[in-house]
Amino acid sequence: MNWARQIIESRIIIFTLTGALIAVGLLSYLVMPKEEDPRLKARNGIITVIYPGATTLDIERLVVAPLEDELAEVGEIKELDTTIRSEATVLALELRNSVDTELEINETWRDIQDAIDDAALEFPEGVFTPTLNRNLLDLEAILLAVVGSEDRLQLLDTAKDLKQELLRLPTVAGVTLVGDPGEEISVELDDRELRRLGLSYDRISLQLLESNRSLPAGALRIGDRQVNVLTNSSFADLEEIRSFPLILGNGETVALGEIARVDRTPAKPTREAMYYNGEIGVTIGVQPQQSIDTMIFGDQVQAVLDQYRARLKASESPLRVETVNFQPDYVRNRLSSLGVSLLTGILIVAGVVVVAMGFRIGFLAAALVPVISLIALGVFATCGGILHQISIAAFVLALGLLIDNVIVIVEGIQEKLDRGIEVKEAAAMTIHQFAIPLATATGTTIASFLPMFGASGATSDFTRAIPTIAMLTLSVSYLFAIFVTPSISLSVLRPGGARQWTFTDPLGKFLGSLVYRRTGTVMLAALCVLGLAGFSFAFVQQKFFPYADRD
């Protein structure tokens, strides 16, 4: 009992700590990472091997067989799906769900890379170096399209320029281009002019090739320093190619641009093409860094886009940068919607408690719900949690659970006040009376979420926030109910503040007599309802999550 009184006497310290934890919760909401969905761990990858000129049988025998033999020694591989085509093969890998931690996943991928390197030693000459892509889940959050011209190189140059602007942002992990036509330097020659000058295609090609090599020039030692020498032996731009001196048979020279048309053109055949609303264009995909606030990432990218569009408009360029997909807006809307749901849930809980228990008791209990939620959010963020639609849904789920402990303590104090016990004594008695029972009840509820931690693989990655937040919120709720709620109740509760319902006593007597007099009937009805529920469950359609409502 003395420890309970000590809690009441230490309320200034308790209020100070509570205020600090609330501040941490508010600050955490502002700065913690925000995403639309939980990130899945990198358990999938693709190996690509190219063997020019090889048939499917050659690739299967000379490439796939040694590669699969080496990969078979990596026991963490769950599934290996091999697709063979002429001149290339693709192997899709999936790791076992038991490979769960980031350390285990990274070590497994290193083992797989070592197996690929060992297999490559057995490949015949001409096989390209195998590539392993384990970042299949690192998707672009923003898609842009550069359109407004039929000149594909102009579109490409603008896309590359914008790419460099975006890569300067600290929240951007990478930028990819789709619809890159490729580029090449074309030299159109007149056969009659070549014959007049005594030149040939092979001779011109050889001279250009010899002049466009990057050769090591060694180093010079100046005193005690060594200075590397760089050779300017490669072409920098079109003008340099046009002014390149060709050596004629008589020893004279002529500029390439005088006898040929030198242009920068799209590669032929075109590597890839992209159309946006019927217009040829180049797509820019922007990938965010991990564990950041996606909305801040979106605001930074949008600021760069606004400035770049203003520059295009000021230069009277016909080009436009259109937004194809902007995930930060979806994240903002989704989190705002779930935030409204959370606020609505709090108001509903508050309304029910106020109606059932009276304004003073109900208002006190309901007002503590967002406080507990904020403290739990602060702890969650401090431990590395990310705010997304699953974590917010978990907070909504926990609303009805976290208020129970508060209601028990508040109702216990009010009941003792109505019996004439002094308020501090009532609070201390309630803490002493319910500390162990509430700990047991809270522990039982927490234990009900433990099986969810037994899930593995993508299911665990996606739903892990639900048991984590539920258990965290329940723990904070218990500690808050024991240490904070009694101290707050000293200033709020008054004798006679509980609402008395006249129908509860008659209703209780009726239900009690019904169970006592017709025990068999009640049990039979309960078993029938349970059996009907179990039978109906077989007809419920099962789906891990509903289909997405957008492309």
mmCIF file of C-alpha atoms in Angstrom, residues 26 47 67 91 123 168 173 203 236 261 283 305 307 344 346 461 475 484 494 501 508 538 543 550:
data_model
loop_
_atom_site.group_PDB
_atom_site.id
_atom_site.type_symbol
_atom_site.label_atom_id
_atom_site.label_comp_id
_atom_site.label_asym_id
_atom_site.label_seq_id
_atom_site.Cartn_x
_atom_site.Cartn_y
_atom_site.Cartn_z
ATOM 1 C CA LEU A 26 4.214 14.949 -31.288
ATOM 2 C CA ILE A 47 20.168 -13.562 -62.591
ATOM 3 C CA LEU A 67 25.044 -22.188 -62.692
ATOM 4 C CA LEU A 91 16.967 -17.312 -63.452
ATOM 5 C CA PHE A 123 31.471 -20.646 -68.909
ATOM 6 C CA ARG A 168 21.148 16.354 -56.136
ATOM 7 C CA ALA A 173 18.152 7.160 -54.145
ATOM 8 C CA ARG A 203 40.714 3.889 -93.902
ATOM 9 C CA ALA A 236 34.676 15.687 -76.839
ATOM 10 C CA ARG A 261 27.913 15.050 -92.897
ATOM 11 C CA THR A 283 9.953 8.607 -68.823
ATOM 12 C CA LEU A 305 9.897 20.184 -61.059
ATOM 13 C CA GLN A 307 11.665 25.327 -61.090
ATOM 14 C CA THR A 344 -13.260 9.415 -35.538
ATOM 15 C CA ILE A 346 -11.375 8.366 -30.582
ATOM 16 C CA ASP A 461 6.904 -8.129 -43.354
ATOM 17 C CA SER A 475 1.786 -1.880 -22.318
ATOM 18 C CA VAL A 484 -0.652 8.668 -14.394
ATOM 19 C CA ARG A 494 -15.718 14.331 -7.434
ATOM 20 C CA TRP A 501 -28.594 3.656 -14.811
ATOM 21 C CA GLY A 508 -28.644 -8.071 -14.386
ATOM 22 C CA ALA A 538 -16.025 -22.288 -44.834
ATOM 23 C CA LYS A 543 -7.702 -12.986 -49.458
ATOM 24 C CA ARG A 550 -5.181 1.901 -58.844
#
